[in-house]
Every structure is written in C-alpha cells, then in structure tokens.
PDB file of C-alpha atoms in Angstrom:
ATOM      1  CA  MET A   1      86.442  18.280 -81.264  1.00  0.00           C
ATOM      2  CA  VAL A   2      82.905  20.014 -79.177  1.00  0.00           C
ATOM      3  CA  SER A   3      79.181  18.394 -78.900  1.00  0.00           C
ATOM      4  CA  PRO A   4      76.963  21.461 -80.981  1.00  0.00           C
ATOM      5  CA  ASP A   5      73.961  19.790 -78.942  1.00  0.00           C
ATOM      6  CA  ILE A   6      71.226  20.367 -81.538  1.00  0.00           C
ATOM      7  CA  ASP A   7      67.906  19.345 -81.585  1.00  0.00           C
ATOM      8  CA  GLU A   8      68.504  16.435 -85.249  1.00  0.00           C
ATOM      9  CA  THR A   9      64.668  14.939 -85.268  1.00  0.00           C
ATOM     10  CA  ALA A  10      63.525  15.138 -89.107  1.00  0.00           C
ATOM     11  CA  GLY A  11      60.779  17.687 -90.025  1.00  0.00           C
ATOM     12  CA  ALA A  12      57.689  15.610 -91.010  1.00  0.00           C
ATOM     13  CA  GLN A  13      58.140  15.731 -94.602  1.00  0.00           C
ATOM     14  CA  GLU A  14      62.218  17.028 -94.432  1.00  0.00           C
ATOM     15  CA  LYS A  15      63.790  14.444 -96.981  1.00  0.00           C
ATOM     16  CA  ALA A  16      67.379  12.760 -95.992  1.00  0.00           C
ATOM     17  CA  GLU A  17      69.275  15.138 -98.432  1.00  0.00           C
ATOM     18  CA  GLY A  18      67.622  17.997 -96.273  1.00  0.00           C
ATOM     19  CA  LEU A  19      67.511  16.915 -93.236  1.00  0.00           C
ATOM     20  CA  VAL A  20      71.894  16.440 -93.775  1.00  0.00           C
ATOM     21  CA  GLU A  21      72.458  19.560 -94.810  1.00  0.00           C
ATOM     22  CA  ARG A  22      70.491  21.513 -92.482  1.00  0.00           C
ATOM     23  CA  LEU A  23      72.006  19.273 -89.442  1.00  0.00           C
ATOM     24  CA  ALA A  24      75.604  20.457 -90.967  1.00  0.00           C
ATOM     25  CA  ILE A  25      75.013  24.096 -91.221  1.00  0.00           C
ATOM     26  CA  GLU A  26      72.476  24.048 -87.285  1.00  0.00           C
ATOM     27  CA  LYS A  27      76.526  22.045 -86.109  1.00  0.00           C
ATOM     28  CA  ALA A  28      78.381  24.955 -87.532  1.00  0.00           C
ATOM     29  CA  HIS A  29      76.604  27.999 -86.353  1.00  0.00           C
ATOM     30  CA  ALA A  30      75.026  25.997 -82.425  1.00  0.00           C
ATOM     31  CA  VAL A  31      79.374  25.372 -82.674  1.00  0.00           C
ATOM     32  CA  GLY A  32      80.493  28.285 -83.508  1.00  0.00           C
ATOM     33  CA  ALA A  33      79.019  30.932 -81.347  1.00  0.00           C
ATOM     34  CA  ASN A  34      81.060  29.953 -78.196  1.00  0.00           C
ATOM     35  CA  LEU A  35      84.298  30.557 -81.276  1.00  0.00           C
ATOM     36  CA  PRO A  36      84.742  33.257 -82.555  1.00  0.00           C
ATOM     37  CA  ASP A  37      87.828  33.979 -85.016  1.00  0.00           C
ATOM     38  CA  SER A  38      88.208  30.248 -85.599  1.00  0.00           C
ATOM     39  CA  LEU A  39      87.440  28.103 -89.051  1.00  0.00           C
ATOM     40  CA  ILE A  40      84.479  25.469 -87.642  1.00  0.00           C
ATOM     41  CA  ILE A  41      83.554  22.264 -89.637  1.00  0.00           C
ATOM     42  CA  GLY A  42      79.700  21.770 -88.797  1.00  0.00           C
ATOM     43  CA  SER A  43      79.184  17.339 -89.505  1.00  0.00           C
ATOM     44  CA  ASP A  44      76.235  15.594 -90.316  1.00  0.00           C
ATOM     45  CA  GLN A  45      75.489  11.996 -91.672  1.00  0.00           C
ATOM     46  CA  VAL A  46      72.068   9.921 -92.874  1.00  0.00           C
ATOM     47  CA  ALA A  47      71.307   6.262 -93.387  1.00  0.00           C
ATOM     48  CA  THR A  48      68.565   5.772 -95.511  1.00  0.00           C
ATOM     49  CA  TYR A  49      67.399   2.578 -96.869  1.00  0.00           C
ATOM     50  CA  ASP A  50      63.914   1.883 -98.639  1.00  0.00           C
ATOM     51  CA  GLY A  51      64.223   5.304 -99.473  1.00  0.00           C
ATOM     52  CA  LYS A  52      63.211   5.982 -95.234  1.00  0.00           C
ATOM     53  CA  ILE A  53      65.599   7.658 -92.787  1.00  0.00           C
ATOM     54  CA  VAL A  54      66.983   5.500 -90.265  1.00  0.00           C
ATOM     55  CA  GLY A  55      67.242   7.618 -87.278  1.00  0.00           C
ATOM     56  CA  LYS A  56      69.562   6.621 -84.732  1.00  0.00           C
ATOM     57  CA  PRO A  57      68.136   2.966 -83.051  1.00  0.00           C
ATOM     58  CA  GLY A  58      69.050   4.858 -79.320  1.00  0.00           C
ATOM     59  CA  ASP A  59      68.512   0.751 -77.911  1.00  0.00           C
ATOM     60  CA  ARG A  60      70.152  -2.852 -78.240  1.00  0.00           C
ATOM     61  CA  ALA A  61      67.262  -3.375 -79.503  1.00  0.00           C
ATOM     62  CA  THR A  62      66.014  -1.068 -81.773  1.00  0.00           C
ATOM     63  CA  ALA A  63      69.298  -1.533 -83.778  1.00  0.00           C
ATOM     64  CA  VAL A  64      68.774  -5.135 -84.099  1.00  0.00           C
ATOM     65  CA  LYS A  65      65.380  -4.433 -85.471  1.00  0.00           C
ATOM     66  CA  GLN A  66      66.486  -1.443 -87.528  1.00  0.00           C
ATOM     67  CA  LEU A  67      69.526  -3.773 -89.373  1.00  0.00           C
ATOM     68  CA  LEU A  68      67.041  -7.379 -89.972  1.00  0.00           C
ATOM     69  CA  ALA A  69      65.138  -3.996 -91.643  1.00  0.00           C
ATOM     70  CA  ALA A  70      67.783  -3.867 -94.055  1.00  0.00           C
ATOM     71  CA  SER A  71      69.253  -7.553 -94.664  1.00  0.00           C
ATOM     72  CA  GLY A  72      69.545  -7.450 -97.984  1.00  0.00           C
ATOM     73  CA  GLN A  73      68.180  -4.248 -99.319  1.00  0.00           C
ATOM     74  CA  THR A  74      70.811  -1.115-100.101  1.00  0.00           C
ATOM     75  CA  GLY A  75      72.054   1.787 -98.182  1.00  0.00           C
ATOM     76  CA  LEU A  76      72.508   4.828 -98.708  1.00  0.00           C
ATOM     77  CA  PHE A  77      74.819   7.166 -96.182  1.00  0.00           C
ATOM     78  CA  ILE A  78      74.508  10.998 -97.288  1.00  0.00           C
ATOM     79  CA  TYR A  79      76.963  13.792 -95.975  1.00  0.00           C
ATOM     80  CA  ARG A  80      77.216  17.136 -96.113  1.00  0.00           C
ATOM     81  CA  GLY A  81      79.876  19.086 -94.469  1.00  0.00           C
ATOM     82  CA  CYS A  82      79.222  23.009 -93.571  1.00  0.00           C
ATOM     83  CA  PRO A  83      83.115  24.511 -93.178  1.00  0.00           C
ATOM     84  CA  LEU A  84      82.157  28.323 -91.689  1.00  0.00           C
ATOM     85  CA  GLU A  85      85.072  31.046 -91.137  1.00  0.00           C
ATOM     86  CA  LEU A  86      84.358  32.837 -87.750  1.00  0.00           C
ATOM     87  CA  GLN A  87      85.166  36.555 -87.445  1.00  0.00           C
ATOM     88  CA  PHE A  88      84.414  38.601 -83.899  1.00  0.00           C
ATOM     89  CA  TRP A  89      83.337  42.615 -84.630  1.00  0.00           C
ATOM     90  CA  GLY A  90      82.849  44.343 -82.188  1.00  0.00           C
ATOM     91  CA  ASP A  91      79.519  43.231 -80.483  1.00  0.00           C
ATOM     92  CA  SER A  92      78.755  41.346 -82.493  1.00  0.00           C
ATOM     93  CA  ILE A  93      80.069  37.409 -84.733  1.00  0.00           C
ATOM     94  CA  THR A  94      79.616  36.983 -88.740  1.00  0.00           C
ATOM     95  CA  GLY A  95      79.674  33.837 -89.569  1.00  0.00           C
ATOM     96  CA  ASN A  96      80.170  33.078 -93.504  1.00  0.00           C
ATOM     97  CA  PRO A  97      80.345  29.504 -95.641  1.00  0.00           C
ATOM     98  CA  LEU A  98      82.603  28.831 -97.079  1.00  0.00           C
TER      99      LEU A  98
END
C-alpha cells in the first residue's frame, strides 16, 4: 500500500459523490506516477449524514462532536474505486482507467 499524499479537501460546492470520485482518481494517478507498468487501484470513502459531508475529525474531541451530531440519524458511506492500468512508453507514462 502506498500513500498518495493528496489534498482531500472538498470544494465549496462539491457534492459527496463528486468528491469521492475525484479523490479515487487523483489517488490512483498520484500513486501511479511512481509505478510504471503497474495496475493501481485508487479508492476513497466519504461519510455523509443530513446531506452533509463528514470530514475526518483529526482529534478525539471533534470525533465525539461528530458522533453526537449524527446520533439517531441515518448516515451514508459512499465508496469509489478507480482501477488504473499504467503503461510505460519510452519517456512517458500513460494511464488508462479500466
């Protein structure tokens, strides 16, 4: 497993479905940039409740606050995967989503 080290911040108007898809693709490309001739699977998961994206809490106090706010509500986890086949051609790499 390789960490893609990308910014996972949602855009101001970005919806959960678009965010999770964008992050899966960006992660696949970020990891694949260093692994030519490889099959890469980038993926991400976004949690939502009450129609709002729930970000990573970062600390215990924020996690407790998020859990209390979501208590008794139905949450949704949205997952996307992006398989990417990378091929090395001379001095360039091309990525083809599968």
